[in-house]
Short mmCIF file of C-alpha atoms in Angstrom, two decimals:
data_model
loop_
_atom_site.label_atom_id
_atom_site.label_comp_id
_atom_site.label_asym_id
_atom_site.label_seq_id
_atom_site.Cartn_x
_atom_site.Cartn_y
_atom_site.Cartn_z
CA MET L 1 -29.83 15.11 -14.71
CA LYS L 2 -30.93 13.19 -11.56
CA LYS L 3 -28.86 10.21 -12.47
CA LEU L 4 -25.83 12.64 -12.93
CA LYS L 5 -26.66 14.11 -9.55
CA ASP L 6 -26.75 10.71 -7.79
CA VAL L 7 -23.45 9.60 -9.37
CA LYS L 8 -21.83 12.85 -8.06
CA GLN L 9 -23.17 12.29 -4.57
CA TYR L 10 -22.26 8.53 -4.56
CA SER L 11 -18.71 9.14 -5.75
CA SER L 12 -18.16 12.21 -3.41
CA TYR L 13 -19.31 10.19 -0.48
CA ALA L 14 -17.04 7.17 -1.55
CA PHE L 15 -13.93 9.36 -1.86
CA GLY L 16 -14.61 10.86 1.50
CA ALA L 17 -14.83 7.19 3.01
CA PHE L 18 -11.64 6.34 1.11
CA GLY L 19 -9.74 9.07 2.87
CA HIS L 20 -11.51 8.57 6.13
CA ASP L 21 -10.64 4.83 6.39
CA ALA L 22 -7.13 5.31 5.19
CA PHE L 23 -6.64 7.62 8.12
CA TYR L 24 -8.35 5.24 10.54
CA ALA L 25 -6.25 2.36 9.42
CA THR L 26 -3.03 4.25 9.93
CA LEU L 27 -3.97 5.46 13.30
CA SER L 28 -5.58 2.41 14.80
CA THR L 29 -3.29 -0.31 13.19
CA TYR L 30 -0.12 0.96 12.01
CA PHE L 31 0.85 3.75 14.46
CA MET L 32 1.58 1.04 17.05
CA MET L 33 4.02 -0.53 14.49
CA PHE L 34 5.77 2.88 14.51
CA VAL L 35 5.88 2.90 18.34
CA THR L 36 7.14 -0.51 18.74
CA SER L 37 9.80 -0.56 15.94
CA GLN L 38 11.03 3.12 15.56
CA LEU L 39 9.97 5.39 18.42
CA PHE L 40 11.83 3.82 21.22
CA ASP L 41 14.65 1.91 19.51
CA THR L 42 17.40 2.41 22.10
CA LYS L 43 19.92 -0.26 23.37
CA ASN L 44 18.06 -0.20 26.75
CA ALA L 45 15.35 -2.93 26.17
CA GLY L 46 13.81 -2.15 29.49
CA PHE L 47 13.39 1.36 28.81
CA ASN L 48 12.05 0.71 25.37
CA SER L 49 9.30 -1.64 26.77
CA LYS L 50 8.36 0.77 29.48
CA MET L 51 8.08 3.71 27.13
CA ILE L 52 5.95 1.63 24.54
CA ALA L 53 3.57 0.72 27.40
CA TYR L 54 3.25 4.17 28.57
CA VAL L 55 2.44 5.51 25.13
CA THR L 56 0.00 2.64 24.63
CA TYR L 57 -1.78 3.04 27.85
CA THR L 58 -1.73 6.80 27.45
CA MET L 59 -3.70 6.36 24.11
CA MET L 60 -6.03 3.85 25.81
CA VAL L 61 -7.00 6.09 28.70
CA ILE L 62 -7.42 9.19 26.41
CA ARG L 63 -9.61 7.28 23.95
CA ILE L 64 -11.70 5.62 26.72
CA VAL L 65 -12.29 9.00 28.47
CA GLU L 66 -12.92 10.81 25.03
CA ILE L 67 -15.34 8.15 23.96
CA ALA L 68 -17.72 9.01 26.61
CA PHE L 69 -17.89 12.47 24.94
CA ASP L 70 -18.74 10.97 21.61
CA PRO L 71 -22.56 11.03 22.13
CA LEU L 72 -22.17 14.69 23.17
CA ILE L 73 -20.27 15.45 20.06
CA GLY L 74 -23.06 14.10 18.23
CA GLY L 75 -25.42 16.25 20.16
CA VAL L 76 -23.30 19.31 19.21
CA VAL L 77 -23.35 18.18 15.57
CA ASP L 78 -27.28 17.68 15.73
CA ASN L 79 -27.69 21.09 17.13
CA THR L 80 -25.53 22.87 14.62
CA ARG L 81 -27.36 25.21 12.27
CA THR L 82 -25.46 26.92 9.37
CA ARG L 83 -26.04 27.66 5.74
CA TRP L 84 -23.83 24.70 4.88
CA GLY L 85 -25.90 22.30 7.06
CA LYS L 86 -24.93 20.70 10.29
CA PHE L 87 -22.38 18.11 9.13
CA LYS L 88 -19.87 20.02 6.62
CA PRO L 89 -18.42 22.64 8.90
CA TRP L 90 -17.36 19.98 11.38
CA LEU L 91 -16.17 17.65 8.62
CA LEU L 92 -13.81 20.43 7.29
CA ALA L 93 -12.42 21.41 10.74
CA GLY L 94 -12.08 17.91 11.76
CA SER L 95 -10.22 16.85 8.83
CA ILE L 96 -7.71 19.65 8.90
CA ILE L 97 -6.90 19.45 12.59
CA SER L 98 -6.82 15.50 12.79
CA SER L 99 -4.53 15.40 9.72
CA VAL L 100 -1.98 17.76 11.23
CA GLY L 101 -2.27 15.85 14.60
CA LEU L 102 -1.57 12.41 12.65
CA ALA L 103 1.77 13.74 11.09
CA MET L 104 2.84 15.17 14.57
CA ILE L 105 2.39 11.94 16.45
CA PHE L 106 4.52 10.07 13.74
CA THR L 107 7.60 11.99 15.18
CA ASN L 108 9.71 11.88 18.27
CA PHE L 109 8.95 15.47 19.06
CA GLY L 110 12.52 16.64 18.10
CA GLY L 111 14.19 13.75 19.99
CA LEU L 112 12.25 14.26 23.26
CA ALA L 113 11.11 10.77 23.09
CA THR L 114 14.48 9.44 24.30
CA SER L 115 16.17 12.78 25.72
CA SER L 116 13.15 13.79 27.82
CA PRO L 117 10.76 10.93 27.81
CA TYR L 118 8.30 12.30 30.32
CA LEU L 119 7.89 15.62 28.55
CA TYR L 120 7.44 13.79 25.40
CA LEU L 121 4.53 11.78 26.95
CA VAL L 122 2.89 15.18 28.20
CA LEU L 123 3.12 16.71 24.68
CA PHE L 124 2.07 13.38 23.04
CA ALA L 125 -1.07 13.38 25.25
CA ILE L 126 -1.93 16.92 24.35
CA VAL L 127 -1.59 16.32 20.61
CA PHE L 128 -3.63 13.06 20.76
CA VAL L 129 -6.35 14.51 22.77
CA THR L 130 -6.73 17.34 20.18
CA LEU L 131 -6.32 14.79 17.28
CA ASP L 132 -8.83 12.42 18.80
CA ILE L 133 -11.48 15.00 19.59
CA PHE L 134 -11.51 16.57 15.94
CA TYR L 135 -11.21 13.08 14.45
CA SER L 136 -14.48 12.25 16.39
CA PHE L 137 -16.24 15.29 14.98
CA LYS L 138 -15.12 14.38 11.44
CA ASP L 139 -16.12 10.73 12.06
CA ILE L 140 -19.47 11.42 13.39
CA SER L 141 -20.24 14.05 10.99
CA PHE L 142 -19.23 11.91 8.00
CA TRP L 143 -21.17 8.75 8.96
CA SER L 144 -24.25 10.51 10.48
CA MET L 145 -24.83 12.07 6.86
CA LEU L 146 -26.05 8.70 5.92
CA PRO L 147 -29.70 8.99 7.21
CA ALA L 148 -29.66 12.70 5.90
CA LEU L 149 -28.88 11.65 2.50
CA SER L 150 -32.00 9.69 2.28
CA VAL L 151 -34.80 8.03 4.40
CA ASP L 152 -35.47 5.14 1.97
CA SER L 153 -33.74 1.98 3.13
CA GLU L 154 -32.88 0.83 -0.41
CA LYS L 155 -31.17 4.19 -1.28
CA ARG L 156 -29.30 4.10 2.08
CA THR L 157 -28.11 0.62 1.19
CA LYS L 158 -26.65 2.02 -1.99
CA PHE L 159 -24.87 5.09 -0.12
CA GLY L 160 -23.74 2.67 2.49
CA ALA L 161 -22.34 0.10 -0.06
CA ILE L 162 -20.60 2.76 -2.13
CA ALA L 163 -19.21 4.40 1.02
CA ARG L 164 -17.98 1.05 2.18
CA PHE L 165 -16.54 0.43 -1.36
CA GLY L 166 -14.40 3.66 -0.72
CA SER L 167 -13.46 2.89 2.80
CA THR L 168 -12.43 -0.72 1.98
CA LEU L 169 -10.26 0.53 -0.89
CA GLY L 170 -8.79 3.23 1.54
CA ALA L 171 -8.03 0.86 4.42
CA GLN L 172 -6.71 -2.06 2.30
CA GLY L 173 -4.72 0.49 0.19
CA VAL L 174 -2.73 1.33 3.20
CA ILE L 175 -1.76 -2.20 3.46
CA ILE L 176 -0.56 -2.23 -0.16
CA VAL L 177 1.44 1.02 0.07
CA ILE L 178 2.72 1.09 3.69
CA VAL L 179 5.89 -0.87 3.41
CA PRO L 180 6.94 0.56 -0.10
CA MET L 181 5.97 4.04 0.89
CA VAL L 182 7.78 3.99 4.30
CA VAL L 183 10.80 2.61 2.57
CA PHE L 184 10.74 5.24 -0.17
CA PHE L 185 10.46 8.07 2.18
CA SER L 186 13.24 6.55 4.39
CA GLN L 187 15.58 6.53 1.48
CA LEU L 188 14.43 10.08 0.37
CA PHE L 189 14.71 11.62 3.79
CA SER L 190 17.28 9.55 5.59
CA GLY L 191 19.48 8.15 2.75
CA SER L 192 18.72 4.56 3.93
CA HIS L 193 19.20 1.60 1.68
CA GLY L 194 17.39 -1.54 0.69
CA SER L 195 14.34 -2.26 2.78
CA GLU L 196 15.51 -0.31 5.93
CA GLN L 197 12.72 1.85 7.57
CA THR L 198 13.47 5.04 9.41
CA SER L 199 11.33 7.46 11.67
CA ALA L 200 11.55 10.06 8.81
CA GLY L 201 10.08 7.42 6.45
CA TRP L 202 7.13 6.83 8.70
CA PHE L 203 6.59 10.61 9.01
CA GLY L 204 6.38 11.09 5.20
CA PHE L 205 3.79 8.23 5.12
CA ALA L 206 1.75 9.86 7.73
CA VAL L 207 1.81 13.15 5.92
CA VAL L 208 0.56 11.56 2.79
CA ILE L 209 -2.30 9.79 4.53
CA GLY L 210 -3.40 13.06 6.30
CA LEU L 211 -3.54 14.80 2.92
CA VAL L 212 -5.61 12.16 1.40
CA SER L 213 -8.11 12.21 4.47
CA PHE L 214 -8.35 16.07 3.99
CA LEU L 215 -9.01 15.82 0.34
CA GLY L 216 -11.60 13.06 0.71
CA ALA L 217 -13.54 15.23 3.34
CA LEU L 218 -13.36 18.07 0.84
CA ALA L 219 -14.94 16.00 -1.87
CA THR L 220 -17.75 15.04 0.41
CA ILE L 221 -18.36 18.59 1.49
CA LEU L 222 -18.51 19.86 -2.13
CA GLY L 223 -20.30 16.84 -3.71
CA THR L 224 -23.14 15.86 -1.30
CA LYS L 225 -26.41 17.42 -0.32
CA GLU L 226 -28.82 16.60 2.59
CA GLU L 227 -32.29 15.50 1.64
CA LYS L 228 -35.26 17.41 2.87
CA SER L 229 -38.48 15.56 4.04
CA ALA L 230 -41.24 15.87 6.77
CA ILE L 231 -39.52 13.02 8.75
CA ARG L 232 -36.25 14.91 8.86
CA GLU L 233 -37.73 18.13 9.75
CA ASN L 234 -39.28 16.52 12.99
CA THR L 235 -36.09 17.49 14.80
CA GLU L 236 -35.56 19.47 18.01
CA LYS L 237 -32.33 20.68 19.51
CA VAL L 238 -31.24 17.92 21.91
CA ARG L 239 -30.13 19.07 25.30
CA LEU L 240 -26.58 17.68 25.95
CA ARG L 241 -27.82 16.32 29.36
CA ASP L 242 -30.41 14.24 27.42
CA VAL L 243 -27.98 12.68 24.95
CA PHE L 244 -27.39 9.61 26.89
CA SER L 245 -31.01 9.10 27.54
CA VAL L 246 -31.69 9.32 23.95
CA ILE L 247 -29.30 6.36 23.22
CA GLY L 248 -30.31 4.44 26.33
CA LYS L 249 -34.06 4.34 25.35
CA ASN L 250 -33.30 2.85 21.92
CA ASP L 251 -32.96 -0.96 22.89
CA GLN L 252 -32.21 -2.09 19.37
CA LEU L 253 -29.30 0.35 19.27
CA MET L 254 -27.99 -0.78 22.48
CA TRP L 255 -28.00 -4.49 21.69
CA LEU L 256 -26.61 -4.08 18.38
CA SER L 257 -23.82 -1.88 19.89
CA LEU L 258 -22.81 -4.52 22.34
CA SER L 259 -22.70 -7.12 19.49
CA TYR L 260 -20.78 -4.88 17.00
CA PHE L 261 -18.34 -3.82 19.55
CA LEU L 262 -17.33 -7.56 20.35
CA PHE L 263 -17.08 -8.08 16.49
CA ALA L 264 -15.03 -5.05 15.79
CA PHE L 265 -12.78 -5.72 18.94
CA SER L 266 -12.13 -9.19 17.55
CA TYR L 267 -11.31 -7.96 14.08
CA VAL L 268 -9.18 -5.11 15.01
CA ILE L 269 -6.90 -7.28 17.36
CA THR L 270 -6.34 -9.76 14.49
CA ASN L 271 -5.83 -7.26 11.75
CA SER L 272 -3.38 -5.14 13.91
CA LEU L 273 -1.34 -8.33 14.66
CA LEU L 274 -1.13 -9.29 10.93
CA LEU L 275 1.89 -7.40 9.99
CA TYR L 276 3.59 -8.82 13.08
CA TYR L 277 2.69 -12.30 11.98
CA PHE L 278 4.28 -11.53 8.61
CA ARG L 279 7.31 -9.86 10.13
CA TYR L 280 8.04 -11.96 13.13
CA VAL L 281 6.61 -15.34 12.47
CA MET L 282 6.92 -15.85 8.89
CA GLY L 283 9.95 -13.44 8.28
CA ARG L 284 8.33 -12.16 5.09
CA ALA L 285 7.42 -8.43 5.94
CA ALA L 286 7.73 -7.58 2.13
CA ALA L 287 4.98 -10.23 1.46
CA PHE L 288 2.49 -8.24 3.47
CA SER L 289 1.77 -6.01 0.53
CA THR L 290 0.11 -8.94 -1.08
CA VAL L 291 -2.39 -9.00 1.67
CA GLY L 292 -3.55 -5.43 0.75
CA VAL L 293 -3.92 -6.41 -2.92
CA ILE L 294 -6.01 -9.62 -1.98
CA THR L 295 -8.22 -7.84 0.56
CA ALA L 296 -8.56 -4.77 -1.62
CA ILE L 297 -10.03 -7.16 -4.56
CA LEU L 298 -12.11 -9.18 -2.01
CA GLY L 299 -13.40 -5.86 -0.49
CA ILE L 300 -14.70 -4.60 -3.87
CA VAL L 301 -16.38 -8.05 -4.59
CA SER L 302 -17.82 -8.16 -1.06
CA VAL L 303 -19.14 -4.62 -1.10
CA ALA L 304 -20.54 -5.10 -4.68
CA LEU L 305 -22.43 -8.14 -3.58
CA PHE L 306 -24.02 -6.38 -0.51
CA PRO L 307 -27.18 -4.97 -2.18
CA THR L 308 -27.87 -8.23 -3.91
CA LEU L 309 -27.34 -10.35 -0.79
CA VAL L 310 -29.59 -7.88 1.14
CA ALA L 311 -32.39 -8.54 -1.30
CA LEU L 312 -31.85 -12.32 -1.24
CA ILE L 313 -31.15 -13.13 2.20
CA HIS L 314 -31.49 -9.98 4.29
CA ARG L 315 -29.10 -8.33 6.81
CA ARG L 316 -29.60 -10.82 9.65
CA ALA L 317 -28.37 -13.71 7.66
CA ILE L 318 -25.47 -11.51 6.38
CA TYR L 319 -24.30 -10.59 9.77
CA LEU L 320 -24.45 -14.15 11.19
CA GLY L 321 -23.23 -15.80 8.12
CA GLY L 322 -20.17 -13.34 7.90
CA ILE L 323 -19.18 -14.19 11.41
CA ALA L 324 -19.47 -17.93 10.57
CA MET L 325 -17.06 -17.42 7.67
CA MET L 326 -14.54 -15.40 9.67
CA MET L 327 -14.49 -18.25 12.10
CA LEU L 328 -13.40 -20.63 9.26
CA GLY L 329 -10.65 -18.26 8.45
CA TYR L 330 -9.34 -18.36 11.98
CA ILE L 331 -9.48 -22.18 12.02
CA LEU L 332 -7.46 -22.39 8.78
CA PHE L 333 -5.02 -19.76 10.09
CA LEU L 334 -4.20 -22.03 13.14
CA PHE L 335 -2.92 -24.71 10.68
CA ALA L 336 -1.27 -22.35 8.32
CA GLY L 337 2.10 -21.85 10.03
CA SER L 338 4.58 -20.11 7.62
CA ASN L 339 3.03 -21.38 4.38
CA LEU L 340 2.22 -18.22 2.44
CA VAL L 341 -0.34 -19.70 0.26
CA VAL L 342 -2.43 -21.02 3.19
CA VAL L 343 -1.95 -17.91 5.18
CA LEU L 344 -3.26 -15.81 2.30
CA ILE L 345 -6.38 -18.12 1.88
CA ALA L 346 -6.91 -17.75 5.58
CA VAL L 347 -6.77 -14.02 5.33
CA GLY L 348 -9.12 -14.14 2.37
CA LEU L 349 -11.64 -16.10 4.41
CA PHE L 350 -11.26 -13.84 7.44
CA PHE L 351 -11.45 -10.71 5.51
CA PHE L 352 -14.08 -11.26 2.86
CA PRO L 353 -17.25 -10.97 5.11
CA TYR L 354 -15.91 -8.17 7.18
CA PRO L 355 -17.34 -5.26 4.85
CA LEU L 356 -20.51 -7.32 4.62
CA VAL L 357 -21.00 -7.61 8.52
CA PHE L 358 -19.88 -3.86 8.81
CA LEU L 359 -22.62 -2.79 6.34
CA ALA L 360 -25.43 -4.96 7.86
CA ALA L 361 -24.50 -3.30 11.26
CA LEU L 362 -24.35 0.14 9.75
CA MET L 363 -27.75 -0.05 8.05
CA THR L 364 -29.29 -1.47 11.07
CA ILE L 365 -27.78 1.51 13.19
CA THR L 366 -29.08 3.85 10.59
CA ASP L 367 -32.48 2.39 10.54
CA SER L 368 -32.53 2.83 14.39
CA VAL L 369 -32.73 6.56 13.83
CA GLU L 370 -36.41 6.08 12.71
CA TYR L 371 -36.89 3.47 15.37
CA GLY L 372 -35.81 5.84 17.97
CA GLN L 373 -37.84 8.64 16.48
CA LEU L 374 -40.92 6.61 16.70
CA LYS L 375 -40.31 5.69 20.34
CA SER L 376 -39.32 9.07 21.51
CA GLY L 377 -41.12 11.52 19.18
CA THR L 378 -37.84 13.38 18.02
CA ARG L 379 -35.21 12.57 15.64
CA ASN L 380 -31.59 12.35 16.50
CA GLU L 381 -29.38 11.49 13.69
CA SER L 382 -25.87 12.43 14.83
CA VAL L 383 -26.41 11.23 18.30
CA THR L 384 -27.67 7.85 17.08
CA LEU L 385 -24.96 7.56 14.34
CA ALA L 386 -22.30 8.62 16.77
CA VAL L 387 -22.61 5.33 18.49
CA ARG L 388 -20.89 3.32 15.52
CA PRO L 389 -17.76 5.33 15.44
CA LEU L 390 -17.61 5.28 19.27
CA LEU L 391 -17.72 1.45 19.19
CA ASP L 392 -14.92 1.37 16.53
CA LYS L 393 -12.84 3.70 18.53
CA LEU L 394 -13.37 1.75 21.76
CA ALA L 395 -12.56 -1.54 19.94
CA GLY L 396 -9.42 0.20 18.52
CA ALA L 397 -8.32 1.62 21.99
CA PHE L 398 -8.53 -1.84 23.76
CA ALA L 399 -7.12 -3.58 20.66
CA ASN L 400 -4.03 -1.24 21.03
CA GLY L 401 -3.32 -2.55 24.41
CA VAL L 402 -3.80 -6.08 23.30
CA VAL L 403 -1.33 -5.60 20.46
CA VAL L 404 1.30 -3.95 22.58
CA THR L 405 0.88 -6.70 25.33
CA ALA L 406 1.08 -9.38 22.66
CA ALA L 407 4.21 -7.78 21.10
CA ILE L 408 5.98 -7.35 24.43
CA HIS L 409 5.02 -10.84 25.93
CA ALA L 410 6.14 -12.40 22.51
CA GLY L 411 9.34 -10.53 22.22
CA MET L 412 8.38 -8.88 18.94
CA THR L 413 9.78 -5.38 19.56
CA GLY L 414 12.70 -3.25 18.29
CA ASN L 415 15.11 -5.12 16.15
CA ALA L 416 13.93 -8.52 16.93
CA LYS L 417 14.21 -11.25 14.33
CA PRO L 418 11.85 -14.44 13.62
CA SER L 419 14.64 -16.54 15.14
CA ASP L 420 14.53 -14.65 18.46
CA ILE L 421 10.91 -15.65 18.99
CA THR L 422 10.65 -18.60 21.45
CA ASN L 423 7.98 -21.24 21.24
CA ALA L 424 6.37 -19.95 24.37
CA GLY L 425 6.43 -16.34 22.88
CA LEU L 426 4.69 -17.87 19.70
CA LEU L 427 2.02 -19.64 21.68
CA GLN L 428 1.29 -16.44 23.45
CA PHE L 429 1.07 -14.47 20.36
CA LYS L 430 -1.40 -17.00 18.79
CA MET L 431 -3.54 -16.59 22.05
CA TYR L 432 -3.81 -12.97 21.39
CA MET L 433 -4.16 -13.09 17.63
CA PHE L 434 -6.49 -16.03 17.34
CA PHE L 435 -8.13 -17.64 20.37
CA ILE L 436 -9.42 -14.44 22.21
CA PRO L 437 -10.78 -12.85 19.03
CA MET L 438 -12.58 -16.17 18.14
CA ALA L 439 -14.28 -16.35 21.62
CA LEU L 440 -15.35 -12.76 21.24
CA LEU L 441 -17.00 -13.54 17.77
CA VAL L 442 -18.97 -16.30 19.13
CA ILE L 443 -20.55 -14.13 22.04
CA SER L 444 -21.16 -11.35 19.31
CA ALA L 445 -23.15 -13.78 17.21
CA LEU L 446 -25.20 -15.12 20.07
CA ILE L 447 -26.21 -11.51 21.26
CA PHE L 448 -27.25 -10.69 17.75
CA MET L 449 -29.27 -13.76 17.28
CA ALA L 450 -31.17 -13.30 20.61
CA LYS L 451 -31.74 -9.63 20.59
CA ILE L 452 -31.76 -7.92 17.30
CA LYS L 453 -35.38 -7.62 15.89
CA LEU L 454 -35.11 -4.49 13.74
CA THR L 455 -35.17 -5.98 10.21
CA GLU L 456 -35.72 -4.22 6.86
CA ALA L 457 -39.47 -5.09 6.95
CA LYS L 458 -39.80 -3.75 10.41
CA HIS L 459 -38.03 -0.41 9.38
CA ALA L 460 -40.48 -0.07 6.31
CA GLU L 461 -43.32 -0.42 8.81
CA ILE L 462 -41.76 2.24 11.02
CA VAL L 463 -41.27 4.82 8.13
CA SER L 464 -44.80 4.29 6.96
CA GLU L 465 -46.14 4.96 10.51
CA LEU L 466 -43.96 8.07 10.87
CA GLU L 467 -45.22 9.43 7.52
CA ARG L 468 -48.75 8.85 8.54
CA LYS L 469 -48.17 10.78 11.85
CA LEU L 470 -46.41 13.78 10.31
CA ASP L 471 -48.67 14.16 7.28
#
């Protein structure tokens, strides 16, 4: 009976992660493709570039400002007391409102994007702020459930691995379906032919992703249960003015945050520019679906290996070894050119370690809940776990700016063809896609090597000490 209950919890959490990361990939990676290729596709190139930049920088400013409120959102979640727990009400509300918002931003607001562009920007900002705030509630609620499901590191590793399994399938599944799905809805709603993509096609795709995100959240709400323990009951309502103090006093959380942010920033830049590489450098946009198939398979293998690798070489070696493998992928990419086979091998080397590094970071952040509890005397689950989504959103916000800058500088906007890209434009594109991310990865690894001391053994000592104090 207990095994059946565990399977239900693992699968429910995994499906929630599937929908959650399908949503995140759509918003952080592919929305910019919609903006640069469909939203402002007029004959006035100057107007197009200006408006693309305005939308991008509006998003960046909103996300950077809103990110400062993420720890406060974590504090609100931690202070929530309902018969359904503190996470599930926010998970439900966040999934509904963010899904509706996603569908709305994949439109031109009834033609306002071109007929009244500044009114469009105002309305877009309002919708995006609402979407982003409620996505933050959903994001923080979902991932901060992890330490609530178990205080045992081994069981947390299983929950983390199965969640990453779901999120990998969700994110990489978007890569597989995005082109055929956009084309399908373009033909269905716009009567287009062949591989032509239309705004209506992108809207249909966004509606499907929003629905998947909602259903995943619903599965998590209905299928998981928080674990009760003396350690978890050692919780007080955190005053919102003390939220940042709680985070700042947790030195391991702070150093890991800096290292992980640089890692995530590097990854999102390259991953977001990959479709541009296939479309404008290789001239093979249709082949991009192959990337999704390969990375989905590699993601399954990678996540499945994580518990074994943790037992054999521990998280520290996984984090640093994963970054080293990604660097090999970058080096191969530099010599790949338009050779599809070599490009796909480079993609594999680049992507395979990503879920492993993510999980190593997530487990360390999760363990920092008890680390902070031992130092401060109180337990703050959502406030602590809010940091990881904050970092991913911050990386995504800055990466969006890099992606649009790269696209504009390289001439990869509107109806541009591979033959339109100059050698100078290609060199600038490679600088944004490869050289800058490589430098960020190196700095990330150096910080982790020098500053992170919270190992699995150290966490076990902390849990034992907390149990002695609270018995």
